[in-house]
PDB file of C-alpha atoms in Angstrom:
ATOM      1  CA  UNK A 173       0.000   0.000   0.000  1.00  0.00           C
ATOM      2  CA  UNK A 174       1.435   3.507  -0.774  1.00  0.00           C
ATOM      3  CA  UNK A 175       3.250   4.944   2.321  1.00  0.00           C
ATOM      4  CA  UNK A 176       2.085   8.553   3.201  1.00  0.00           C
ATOM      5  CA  UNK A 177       4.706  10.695   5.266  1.00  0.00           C
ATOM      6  CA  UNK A 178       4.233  14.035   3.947  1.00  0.00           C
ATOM      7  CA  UNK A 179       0.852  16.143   3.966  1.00  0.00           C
ATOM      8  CA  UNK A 180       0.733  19.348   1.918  1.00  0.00           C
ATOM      9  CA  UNK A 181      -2.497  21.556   2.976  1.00  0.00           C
ATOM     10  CA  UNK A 182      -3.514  24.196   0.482  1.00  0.00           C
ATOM     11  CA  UNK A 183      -4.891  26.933   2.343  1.00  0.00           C
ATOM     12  CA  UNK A 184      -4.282  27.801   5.998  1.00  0.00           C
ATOM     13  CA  UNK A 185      -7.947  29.079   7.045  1.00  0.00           C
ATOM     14  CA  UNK A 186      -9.661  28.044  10.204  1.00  0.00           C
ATOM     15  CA  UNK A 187     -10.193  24.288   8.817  1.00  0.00           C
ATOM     16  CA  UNK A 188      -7.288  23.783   7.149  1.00  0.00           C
ATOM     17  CA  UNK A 189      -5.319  24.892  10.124  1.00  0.00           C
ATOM     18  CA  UNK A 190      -6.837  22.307  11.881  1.00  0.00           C
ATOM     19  CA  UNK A 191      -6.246  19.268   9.334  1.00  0.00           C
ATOM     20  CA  UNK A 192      -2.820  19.878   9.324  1.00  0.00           C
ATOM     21  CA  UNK A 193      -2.008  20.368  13.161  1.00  0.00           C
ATOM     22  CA  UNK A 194      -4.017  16.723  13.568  1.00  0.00           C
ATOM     23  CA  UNK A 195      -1.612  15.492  10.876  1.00  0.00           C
ATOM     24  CA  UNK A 196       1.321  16.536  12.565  1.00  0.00           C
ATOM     25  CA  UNK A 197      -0.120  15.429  16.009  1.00  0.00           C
ATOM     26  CA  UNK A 198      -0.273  12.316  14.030  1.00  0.00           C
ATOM     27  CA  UNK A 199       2.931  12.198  13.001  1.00  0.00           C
ATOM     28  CA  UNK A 200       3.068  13.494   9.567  1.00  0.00           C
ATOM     29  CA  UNK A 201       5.640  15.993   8.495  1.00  0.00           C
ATOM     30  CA  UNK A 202       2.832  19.028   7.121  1.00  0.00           C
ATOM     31  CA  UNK A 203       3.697  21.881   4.571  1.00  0.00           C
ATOM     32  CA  UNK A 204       1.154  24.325   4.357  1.00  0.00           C
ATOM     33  CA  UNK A 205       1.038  27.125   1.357  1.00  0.00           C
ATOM     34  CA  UNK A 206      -1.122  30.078   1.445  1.00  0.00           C
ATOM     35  CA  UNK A 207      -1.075  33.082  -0.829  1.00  0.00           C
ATOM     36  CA  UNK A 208      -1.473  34.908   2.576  1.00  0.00           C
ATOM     37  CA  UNK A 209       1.169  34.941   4.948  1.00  0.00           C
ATOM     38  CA  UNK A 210      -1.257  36.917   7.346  1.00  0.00           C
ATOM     39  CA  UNK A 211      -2.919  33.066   7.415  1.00  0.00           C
ATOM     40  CA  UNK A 212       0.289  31.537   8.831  1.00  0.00           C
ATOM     41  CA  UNK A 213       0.015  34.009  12.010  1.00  0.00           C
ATOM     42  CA  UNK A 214      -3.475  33.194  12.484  1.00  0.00           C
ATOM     43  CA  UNK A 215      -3.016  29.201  12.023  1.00  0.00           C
ATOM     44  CA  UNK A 216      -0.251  29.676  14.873  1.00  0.00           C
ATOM     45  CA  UNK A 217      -2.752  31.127  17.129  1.00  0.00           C
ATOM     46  CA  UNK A 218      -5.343  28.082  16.123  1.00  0.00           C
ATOM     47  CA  UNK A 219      -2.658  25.468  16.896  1.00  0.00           C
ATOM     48  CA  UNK A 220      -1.855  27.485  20.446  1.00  0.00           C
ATOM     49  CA  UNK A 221      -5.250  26.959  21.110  1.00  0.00           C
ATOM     50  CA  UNK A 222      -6.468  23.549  19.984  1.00  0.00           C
ATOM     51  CA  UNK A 223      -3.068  22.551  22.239  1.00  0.00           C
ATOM     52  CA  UNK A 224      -4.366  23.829  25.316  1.00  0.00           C
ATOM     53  CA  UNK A 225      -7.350  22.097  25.034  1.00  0.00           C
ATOM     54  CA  UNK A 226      -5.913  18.736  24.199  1.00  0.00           C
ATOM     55  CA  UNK A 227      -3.201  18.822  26.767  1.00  0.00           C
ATOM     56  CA  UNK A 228      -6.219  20.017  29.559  1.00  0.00           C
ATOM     57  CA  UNK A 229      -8.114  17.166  28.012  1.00  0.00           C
ATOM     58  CA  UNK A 230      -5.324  14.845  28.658  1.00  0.00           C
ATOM     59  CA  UNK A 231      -5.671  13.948  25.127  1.00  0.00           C
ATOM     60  CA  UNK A 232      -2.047  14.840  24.514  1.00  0.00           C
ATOM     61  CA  UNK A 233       1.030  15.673  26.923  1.00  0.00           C
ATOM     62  CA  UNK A 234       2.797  19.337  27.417  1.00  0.00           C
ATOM     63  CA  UNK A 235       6.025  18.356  26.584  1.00  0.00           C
ATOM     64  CA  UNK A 236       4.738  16.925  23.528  1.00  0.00           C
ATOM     65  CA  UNK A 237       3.593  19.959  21.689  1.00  0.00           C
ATOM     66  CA  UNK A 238       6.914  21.197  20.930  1.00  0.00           C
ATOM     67  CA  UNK A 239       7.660  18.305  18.381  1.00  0.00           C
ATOM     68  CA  UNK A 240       4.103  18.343  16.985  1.00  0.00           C
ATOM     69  CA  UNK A 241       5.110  22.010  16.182  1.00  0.00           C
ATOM     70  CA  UNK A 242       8.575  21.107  15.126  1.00  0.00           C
ATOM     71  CA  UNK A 243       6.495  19.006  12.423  1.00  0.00           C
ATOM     72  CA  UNK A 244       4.851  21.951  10.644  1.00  0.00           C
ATOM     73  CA  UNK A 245       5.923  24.617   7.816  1.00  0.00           C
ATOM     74  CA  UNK A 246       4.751  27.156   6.038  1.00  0.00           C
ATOM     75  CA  UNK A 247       5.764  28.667   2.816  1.00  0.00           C
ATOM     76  CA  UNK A 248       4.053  31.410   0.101  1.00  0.00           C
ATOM     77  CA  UNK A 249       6.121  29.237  -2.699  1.00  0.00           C
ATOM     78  CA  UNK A 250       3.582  26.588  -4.769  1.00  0.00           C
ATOM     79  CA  UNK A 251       6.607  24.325  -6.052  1.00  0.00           C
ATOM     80  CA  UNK A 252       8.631  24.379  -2.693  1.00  0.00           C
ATOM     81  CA  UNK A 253       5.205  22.989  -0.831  1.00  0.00           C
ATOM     82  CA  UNK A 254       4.743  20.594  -2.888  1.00  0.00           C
ATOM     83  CA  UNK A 255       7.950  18.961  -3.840  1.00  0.00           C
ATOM     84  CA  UNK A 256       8.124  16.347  -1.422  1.00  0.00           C
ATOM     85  CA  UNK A 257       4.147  16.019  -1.112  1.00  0.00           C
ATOM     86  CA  UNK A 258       3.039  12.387  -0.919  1.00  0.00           C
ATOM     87  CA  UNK A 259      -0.598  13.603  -0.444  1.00  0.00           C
ATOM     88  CA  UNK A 260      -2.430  17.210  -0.723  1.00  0.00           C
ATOM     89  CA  UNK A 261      -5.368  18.347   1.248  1.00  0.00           C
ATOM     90  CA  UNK A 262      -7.173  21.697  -0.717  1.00  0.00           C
ATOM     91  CA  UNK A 263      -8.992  24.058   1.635  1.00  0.00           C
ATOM     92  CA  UNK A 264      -9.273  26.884  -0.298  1.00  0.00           C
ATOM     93  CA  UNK A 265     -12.165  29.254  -0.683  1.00  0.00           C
ATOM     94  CA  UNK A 266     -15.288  27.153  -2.048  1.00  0.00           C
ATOM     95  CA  UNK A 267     -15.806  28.793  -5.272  1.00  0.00           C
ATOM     96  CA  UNK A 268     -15.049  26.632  -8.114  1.00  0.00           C
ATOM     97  CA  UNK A 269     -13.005  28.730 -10.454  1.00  0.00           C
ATOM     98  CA  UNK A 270     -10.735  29.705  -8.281  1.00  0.00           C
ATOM     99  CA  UNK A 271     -10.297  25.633  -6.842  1.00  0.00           C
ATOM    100  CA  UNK A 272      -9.700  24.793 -10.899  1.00  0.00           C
ATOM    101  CA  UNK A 273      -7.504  27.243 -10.961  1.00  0.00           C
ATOM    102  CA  UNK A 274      -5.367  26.221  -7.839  1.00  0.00           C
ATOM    103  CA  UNK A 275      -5.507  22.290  -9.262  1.00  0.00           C
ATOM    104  CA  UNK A 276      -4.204  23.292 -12.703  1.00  0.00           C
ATOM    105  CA  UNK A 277      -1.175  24.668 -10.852  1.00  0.00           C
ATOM    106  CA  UNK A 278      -0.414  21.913  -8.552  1.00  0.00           C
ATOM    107  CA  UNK A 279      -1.399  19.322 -10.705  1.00  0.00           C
ATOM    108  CA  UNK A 280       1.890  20.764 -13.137  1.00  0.00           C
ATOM    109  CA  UNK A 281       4.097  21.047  -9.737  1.00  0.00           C
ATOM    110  CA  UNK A 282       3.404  17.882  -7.909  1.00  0.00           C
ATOM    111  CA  UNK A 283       5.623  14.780  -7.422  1.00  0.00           C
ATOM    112  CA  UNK A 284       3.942  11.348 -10.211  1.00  0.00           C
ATOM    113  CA  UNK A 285       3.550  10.106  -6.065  1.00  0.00           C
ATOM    114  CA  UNK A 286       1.491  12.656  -5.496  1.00  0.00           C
ATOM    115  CA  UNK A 287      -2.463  11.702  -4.424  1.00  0.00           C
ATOM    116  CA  UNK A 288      -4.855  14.840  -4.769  1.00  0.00           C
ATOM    117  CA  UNK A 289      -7.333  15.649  -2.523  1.00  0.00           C
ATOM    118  CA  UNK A 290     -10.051  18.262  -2.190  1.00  0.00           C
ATOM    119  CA  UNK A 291     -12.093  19.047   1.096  1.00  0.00           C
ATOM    120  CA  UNK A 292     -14.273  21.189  -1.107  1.00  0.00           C
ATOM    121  CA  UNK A 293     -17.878  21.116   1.303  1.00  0.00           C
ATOM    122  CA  UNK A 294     -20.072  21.323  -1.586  1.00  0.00           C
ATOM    123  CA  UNK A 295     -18.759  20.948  -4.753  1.00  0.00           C
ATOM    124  CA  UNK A 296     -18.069  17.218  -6.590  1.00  0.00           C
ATOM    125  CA  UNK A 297     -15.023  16.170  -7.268  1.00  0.00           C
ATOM    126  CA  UNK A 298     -15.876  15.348 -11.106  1.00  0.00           C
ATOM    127  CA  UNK A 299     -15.909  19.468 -11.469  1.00  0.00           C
ATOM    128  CA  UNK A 300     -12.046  19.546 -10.398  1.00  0.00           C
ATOM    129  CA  UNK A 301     -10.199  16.235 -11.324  1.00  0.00           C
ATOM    130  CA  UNK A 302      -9.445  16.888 -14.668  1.00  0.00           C
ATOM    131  CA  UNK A 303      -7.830  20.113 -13.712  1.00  0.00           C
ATOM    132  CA  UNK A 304      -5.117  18.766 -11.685  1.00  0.00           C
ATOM    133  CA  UNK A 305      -4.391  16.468 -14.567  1.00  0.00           C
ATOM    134  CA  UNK A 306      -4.337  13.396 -13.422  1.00  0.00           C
ATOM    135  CA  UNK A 307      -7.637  13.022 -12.886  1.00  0.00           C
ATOM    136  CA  UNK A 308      -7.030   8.998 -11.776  1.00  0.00           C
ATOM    137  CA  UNK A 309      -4.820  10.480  -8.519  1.00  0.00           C
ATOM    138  CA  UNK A 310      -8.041  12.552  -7.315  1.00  0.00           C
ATOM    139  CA  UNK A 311     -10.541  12.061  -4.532  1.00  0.00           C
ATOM    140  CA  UNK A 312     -12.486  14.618  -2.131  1.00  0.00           C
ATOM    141  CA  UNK A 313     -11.412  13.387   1.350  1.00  0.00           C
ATOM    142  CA  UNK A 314     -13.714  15.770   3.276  1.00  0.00           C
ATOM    143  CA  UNK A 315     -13.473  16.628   7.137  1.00  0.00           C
ATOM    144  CA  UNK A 316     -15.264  18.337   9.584  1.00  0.00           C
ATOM    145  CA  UNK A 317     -14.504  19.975  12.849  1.00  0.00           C
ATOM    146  CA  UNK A 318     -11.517  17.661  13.200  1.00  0.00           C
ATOM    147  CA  UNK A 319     -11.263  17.301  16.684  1.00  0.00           C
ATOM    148  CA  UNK A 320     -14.512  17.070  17.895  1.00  0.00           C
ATOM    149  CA  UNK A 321     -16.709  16.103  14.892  1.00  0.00           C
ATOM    150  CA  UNK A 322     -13.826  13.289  13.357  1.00  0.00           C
ATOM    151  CA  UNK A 323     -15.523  12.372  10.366  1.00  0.00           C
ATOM    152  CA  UNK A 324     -13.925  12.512   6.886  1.00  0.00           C
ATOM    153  CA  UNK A 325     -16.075  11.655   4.066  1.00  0.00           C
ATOM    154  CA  UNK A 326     -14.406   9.752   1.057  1.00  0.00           C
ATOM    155  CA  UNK A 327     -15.849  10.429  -2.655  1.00  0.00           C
ATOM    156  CA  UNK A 328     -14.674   9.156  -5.518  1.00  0.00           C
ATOM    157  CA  UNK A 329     -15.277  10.202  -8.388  1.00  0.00           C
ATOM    158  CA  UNK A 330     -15.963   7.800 -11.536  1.00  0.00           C
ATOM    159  CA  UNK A 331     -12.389   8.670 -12.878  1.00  0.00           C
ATOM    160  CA  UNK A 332     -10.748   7.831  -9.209  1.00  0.00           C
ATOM    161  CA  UNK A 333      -8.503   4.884  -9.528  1.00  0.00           C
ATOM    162  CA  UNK A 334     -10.283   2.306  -7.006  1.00  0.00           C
ATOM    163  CA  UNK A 335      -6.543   1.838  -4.978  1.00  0.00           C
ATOM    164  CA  UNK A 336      -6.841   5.114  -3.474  1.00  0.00           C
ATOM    165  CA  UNK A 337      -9.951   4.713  -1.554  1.00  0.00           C
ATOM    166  CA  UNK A 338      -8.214   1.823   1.383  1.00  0.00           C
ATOM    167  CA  UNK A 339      -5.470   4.215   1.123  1.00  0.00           C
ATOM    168  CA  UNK A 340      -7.670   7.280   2.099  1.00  0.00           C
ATOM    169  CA  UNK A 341      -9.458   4.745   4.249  1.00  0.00           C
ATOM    170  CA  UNK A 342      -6.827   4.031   6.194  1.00  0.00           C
ATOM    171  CA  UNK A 343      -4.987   7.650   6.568  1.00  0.00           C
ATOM    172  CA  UNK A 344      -8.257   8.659   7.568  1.00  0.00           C
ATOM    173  CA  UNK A 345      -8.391   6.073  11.236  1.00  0.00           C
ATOM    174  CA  UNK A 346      -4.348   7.436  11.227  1.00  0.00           C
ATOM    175  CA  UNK A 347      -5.844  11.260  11.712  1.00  0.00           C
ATOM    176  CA  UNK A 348      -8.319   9.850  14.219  1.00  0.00           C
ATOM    177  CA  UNK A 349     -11.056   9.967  11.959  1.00  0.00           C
ATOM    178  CA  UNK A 350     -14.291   8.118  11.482  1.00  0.00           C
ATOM    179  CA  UNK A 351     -13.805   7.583   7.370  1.00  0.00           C
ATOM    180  CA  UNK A 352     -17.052   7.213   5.544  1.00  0.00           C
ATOM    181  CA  UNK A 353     -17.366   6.022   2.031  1.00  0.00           C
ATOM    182  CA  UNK A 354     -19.301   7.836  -0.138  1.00  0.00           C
ATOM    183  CA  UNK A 355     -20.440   5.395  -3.195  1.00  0.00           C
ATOM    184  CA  UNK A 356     -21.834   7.696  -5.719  1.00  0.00           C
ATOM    185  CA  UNK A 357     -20.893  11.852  -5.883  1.00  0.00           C
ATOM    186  CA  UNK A 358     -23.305  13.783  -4.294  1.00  0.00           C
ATOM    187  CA  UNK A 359     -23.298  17.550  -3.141  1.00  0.00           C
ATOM    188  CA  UNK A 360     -22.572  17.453   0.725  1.00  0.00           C
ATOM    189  CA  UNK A 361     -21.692  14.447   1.065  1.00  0.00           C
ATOM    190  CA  UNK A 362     -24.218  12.960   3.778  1.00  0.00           C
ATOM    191  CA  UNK A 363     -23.998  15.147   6.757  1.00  0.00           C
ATOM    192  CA  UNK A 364     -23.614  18.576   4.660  1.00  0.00           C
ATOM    193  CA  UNK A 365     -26.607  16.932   2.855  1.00  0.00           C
ATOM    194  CA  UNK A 366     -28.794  16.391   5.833  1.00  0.00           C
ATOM    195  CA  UNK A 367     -27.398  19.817   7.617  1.00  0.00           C
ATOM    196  CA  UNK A 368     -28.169  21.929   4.113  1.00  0.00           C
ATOM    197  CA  UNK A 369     -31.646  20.809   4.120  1.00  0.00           C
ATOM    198  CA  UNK A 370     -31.735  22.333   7.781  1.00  0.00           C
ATOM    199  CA  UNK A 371     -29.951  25.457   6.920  1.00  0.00           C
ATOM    200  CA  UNK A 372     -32.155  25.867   4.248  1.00  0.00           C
ATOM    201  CA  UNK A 373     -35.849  25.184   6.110  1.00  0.00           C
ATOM    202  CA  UNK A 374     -34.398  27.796   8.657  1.00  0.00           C
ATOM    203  CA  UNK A 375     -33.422  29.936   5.807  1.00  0.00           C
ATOM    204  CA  UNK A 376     -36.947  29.953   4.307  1.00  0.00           C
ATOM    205  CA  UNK A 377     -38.775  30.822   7.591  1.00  0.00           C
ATOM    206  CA  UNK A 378     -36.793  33.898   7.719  1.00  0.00           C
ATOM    207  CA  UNK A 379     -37.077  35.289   4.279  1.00  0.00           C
ATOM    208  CA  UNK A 380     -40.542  34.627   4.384  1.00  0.00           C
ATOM    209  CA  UNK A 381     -41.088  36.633   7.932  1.00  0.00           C
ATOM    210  CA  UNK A 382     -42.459  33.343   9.732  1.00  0.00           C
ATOM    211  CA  UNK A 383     -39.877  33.712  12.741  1.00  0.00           C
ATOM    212  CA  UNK A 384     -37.298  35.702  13.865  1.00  0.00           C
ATOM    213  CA  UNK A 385     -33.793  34.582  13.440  1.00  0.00           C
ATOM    214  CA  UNK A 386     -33.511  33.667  17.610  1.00  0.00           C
ATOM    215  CA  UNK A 387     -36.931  31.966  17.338  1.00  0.00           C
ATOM    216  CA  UNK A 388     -36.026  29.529  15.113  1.00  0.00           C
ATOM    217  CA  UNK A 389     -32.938  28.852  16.713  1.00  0.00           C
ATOM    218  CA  UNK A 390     -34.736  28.407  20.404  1.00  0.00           C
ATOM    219  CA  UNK A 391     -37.073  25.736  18.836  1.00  0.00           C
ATOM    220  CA  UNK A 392     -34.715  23.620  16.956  1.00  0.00           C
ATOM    221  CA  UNK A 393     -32.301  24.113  20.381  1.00  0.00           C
ATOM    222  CA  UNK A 394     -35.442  22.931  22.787  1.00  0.00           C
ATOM    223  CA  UNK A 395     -37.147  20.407  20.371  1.00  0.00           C
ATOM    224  CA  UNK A 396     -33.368  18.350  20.108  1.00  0.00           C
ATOM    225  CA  UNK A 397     -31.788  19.640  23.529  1.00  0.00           C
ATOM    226  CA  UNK A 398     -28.836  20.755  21.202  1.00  0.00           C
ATOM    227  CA  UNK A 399     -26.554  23.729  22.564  1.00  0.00           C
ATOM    228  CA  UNK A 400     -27.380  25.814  19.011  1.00  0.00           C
ATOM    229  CA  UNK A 401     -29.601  26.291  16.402  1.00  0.00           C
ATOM    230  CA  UNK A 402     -29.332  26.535  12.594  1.00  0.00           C
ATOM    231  CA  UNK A 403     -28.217  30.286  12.446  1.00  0.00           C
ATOM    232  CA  UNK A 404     -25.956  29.489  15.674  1.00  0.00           C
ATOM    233  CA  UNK A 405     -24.393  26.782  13.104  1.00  0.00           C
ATOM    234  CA  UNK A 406     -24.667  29.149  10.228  1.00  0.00           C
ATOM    235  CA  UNK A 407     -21.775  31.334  12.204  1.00  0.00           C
ATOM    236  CA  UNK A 408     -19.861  28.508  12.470  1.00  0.00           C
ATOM    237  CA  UNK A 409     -19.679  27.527   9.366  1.00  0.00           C
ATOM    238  CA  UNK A 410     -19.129  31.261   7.894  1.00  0.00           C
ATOM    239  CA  UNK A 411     -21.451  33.346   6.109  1.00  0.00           C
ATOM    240  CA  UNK A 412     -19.273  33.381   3.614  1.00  0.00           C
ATOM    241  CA  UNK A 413     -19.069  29.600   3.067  1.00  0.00           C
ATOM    242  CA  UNK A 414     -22.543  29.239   2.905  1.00  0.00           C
ATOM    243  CA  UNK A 415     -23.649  32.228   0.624  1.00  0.00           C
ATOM    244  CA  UNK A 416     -21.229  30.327  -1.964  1.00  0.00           C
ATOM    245  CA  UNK A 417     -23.302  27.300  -1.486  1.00  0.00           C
ATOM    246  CA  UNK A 418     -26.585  28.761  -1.183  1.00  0.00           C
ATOM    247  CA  UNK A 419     -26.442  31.001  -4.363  1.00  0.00           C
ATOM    248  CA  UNK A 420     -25.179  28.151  -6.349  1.00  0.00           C
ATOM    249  CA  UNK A 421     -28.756  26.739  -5.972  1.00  0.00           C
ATOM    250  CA  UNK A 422     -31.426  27.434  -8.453  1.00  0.00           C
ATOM    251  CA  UNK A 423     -34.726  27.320  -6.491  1.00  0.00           C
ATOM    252  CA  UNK A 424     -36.197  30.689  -4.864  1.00  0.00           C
ATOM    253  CA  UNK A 425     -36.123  29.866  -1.658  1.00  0.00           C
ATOM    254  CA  UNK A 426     -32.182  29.388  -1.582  1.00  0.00           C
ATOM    255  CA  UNK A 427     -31.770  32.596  -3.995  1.00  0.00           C
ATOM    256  CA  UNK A 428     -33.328  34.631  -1.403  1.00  0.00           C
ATOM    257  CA  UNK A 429     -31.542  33.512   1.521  1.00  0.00           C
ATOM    258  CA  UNK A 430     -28.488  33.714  -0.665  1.00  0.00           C
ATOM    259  CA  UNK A 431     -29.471  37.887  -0.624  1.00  0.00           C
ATOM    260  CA  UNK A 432     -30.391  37.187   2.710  1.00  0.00           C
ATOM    261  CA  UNK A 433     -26.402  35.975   3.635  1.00  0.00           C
ATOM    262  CA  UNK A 434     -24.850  38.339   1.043  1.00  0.00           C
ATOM    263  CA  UNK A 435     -26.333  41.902   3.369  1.00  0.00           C
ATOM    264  CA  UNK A 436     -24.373  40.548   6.139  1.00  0.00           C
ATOM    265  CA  UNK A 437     -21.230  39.459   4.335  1.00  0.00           C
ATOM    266  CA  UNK A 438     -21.519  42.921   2.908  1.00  0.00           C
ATOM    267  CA  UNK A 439     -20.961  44.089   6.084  1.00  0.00           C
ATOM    268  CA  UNK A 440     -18.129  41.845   7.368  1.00  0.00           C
ATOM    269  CA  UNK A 441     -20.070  39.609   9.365  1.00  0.00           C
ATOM    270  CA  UNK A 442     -18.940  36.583   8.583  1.00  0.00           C
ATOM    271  CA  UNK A 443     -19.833  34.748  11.662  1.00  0.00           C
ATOM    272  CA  UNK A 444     -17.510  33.514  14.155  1.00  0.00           C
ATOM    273  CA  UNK A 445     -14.699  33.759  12.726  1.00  0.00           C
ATOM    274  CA  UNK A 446     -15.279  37.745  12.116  1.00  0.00           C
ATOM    275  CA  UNK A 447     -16.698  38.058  15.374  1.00  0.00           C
ATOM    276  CA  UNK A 448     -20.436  38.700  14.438  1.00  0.00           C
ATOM    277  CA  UNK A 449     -22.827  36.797  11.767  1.00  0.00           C
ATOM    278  CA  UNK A 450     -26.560  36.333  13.212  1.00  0.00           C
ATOM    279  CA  UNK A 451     -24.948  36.836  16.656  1.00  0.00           C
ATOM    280  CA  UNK A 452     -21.800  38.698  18.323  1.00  0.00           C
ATOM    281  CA  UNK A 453     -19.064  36.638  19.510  1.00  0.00           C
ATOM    282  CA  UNK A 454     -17.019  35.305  22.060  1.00  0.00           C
ATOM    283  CA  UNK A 455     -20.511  35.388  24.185  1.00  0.00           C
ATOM    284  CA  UNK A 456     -23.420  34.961  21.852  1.00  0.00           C
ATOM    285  CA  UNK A 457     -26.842  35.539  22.951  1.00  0.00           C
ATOM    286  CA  UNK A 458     -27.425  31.831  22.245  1.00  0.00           C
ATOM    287  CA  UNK A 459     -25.391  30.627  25.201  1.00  0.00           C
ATOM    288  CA  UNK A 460     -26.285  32.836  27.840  1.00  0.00           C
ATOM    289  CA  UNK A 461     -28.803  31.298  30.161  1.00  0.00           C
ATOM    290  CA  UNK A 462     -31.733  33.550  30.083  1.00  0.00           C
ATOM    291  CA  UNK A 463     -31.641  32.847  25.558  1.00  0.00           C
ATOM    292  CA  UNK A 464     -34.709  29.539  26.250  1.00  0.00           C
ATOM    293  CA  UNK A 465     -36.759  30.954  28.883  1.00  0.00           C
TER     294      UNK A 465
END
């Protein structure tokens, strides 16, 4: 079976960030390349972080953090991350021009070893493969939260050599993942898929005045005795990363809560990440006691 030592992650945002500091807490030496070296500082301050709260979790020991670190680097160069890269993990912005656009360059600059992998949310893999050009080496290998949600979804698509998917399969229980195997492409794999026909029922009883936004979050929150709603998971995900989904759907209903997202990305409010979406963060009016009485 092909031998995987060295993990290339294209794009250091939020999730990225967090793929690669569970490879290297795995073990794997990780490059990551970003067009913004702003997004190296920023990744630092997510590993810092995520550290803490493994080490007070017991999950990992203090004095190991400094060689999980030592595993890491960074660099604004496309051929220097990739020239030892036995495997690369694409988290760049979900917009599909731009994701051809970053395959057709790495597919020229990568190792023949190389295996290709996208952790596009939304998109299929079918609408990049042939990009990178080698369209046989591709796969979406799609994760989540990382170290609390550890599922990675594996989809094929109909070009994917069959080899890769054990090897995926396996890399995936390395990262202390759950791998699940997705047998025919679909948009959102299965959670994404289940969790966009939620965002968009939410999204429909807003744009049609039914509820207020904190409304519909209290009765989905009461209803399942879940700590958020769908807008409270809506900042989570980023405004930004769902407006990209949303408006790529034809319907009405998503096209309006597409203009819905796009006022408040207008406006920088991205979610979380920004510090305000549908609610200001750290302290949210979601999680403060008096938000389901």
């Amino acid at each position: 079976m092909i031998e995987i030592k060295n993990i290339t992650i294209l794009g250091a945002g939020n999730l990225g960030s967090r793929i690669g500091l569970q490879a290297a807490i795995s073990g794997y030496r990780v490059v990551f390349y970003d067009l913004n070296e702003g997004a190296f500082h920023r990744a630092h301050e997510v590993f810092q972080n995520v550290l803490k709260h493994l080490v007070r979790a017991e999950k990992i020991k203090q004095e190991e953090t400094a060689a999980i670190i030592s595993r890491i680097f960074f660099t604004t160069d496309p051929a220097e991350a990739v020239q030892d890269a036995d495997l690369i993990s694409e988290s760049v912005t979900e917009e599909l021009t731009i994701k051809q656009k970053v395959w057709e360059l790495f597919g020229k600059l990568s190792p023949a070893k190389t295996i290709f992998t996208t952790n596009t949310s939304y998109l299929l893999p079918s609408q990049l493969a042939s990009h990178s050009g080698r369209p046989e080496k591709f796969c979406a290998f799609h994760f989540h939260d990382v170290f609390k949600a550890r599922v990675v979804d594996i989809m094929p698509h109909p070009g994917t050599d069959p080899s890769l998917i054990p090897v995926l399969e396996e890399l995936g229980r390395k990262l202390n993942q759950v791998p699940i195997i997705i047998k025919t492409e679909s948009p959102g794999y299965v959670f994404n898929f289940m969790l966009m026909a939620l965002i968009g029922a939410a999204g429909k009883l807003k744009t049609k005045n039914i509820a207020r936004i904190e409304a519909i979050d209290k009765s989905w929150m009461v209803n399942f005795n879940v700590p958020v709603g769908p807008f409270g998971i809506l900042d989570n995900i980023g405004l930004d990363t769902a407006w990209h989904v949303t408006r790529g759907q034809m319907d009405k209903a998503s096209q309006d809560f597409a203009l819905l997202l796009k006022t408040y990305i207008d406006q920088g409010k991205l979610g979380e990440k920004t510090g305000e979406g549908f609610y200001r963060y750290p302290n949210p009016e979601y999680r403060q006691p008096h938000f389901l009485q």
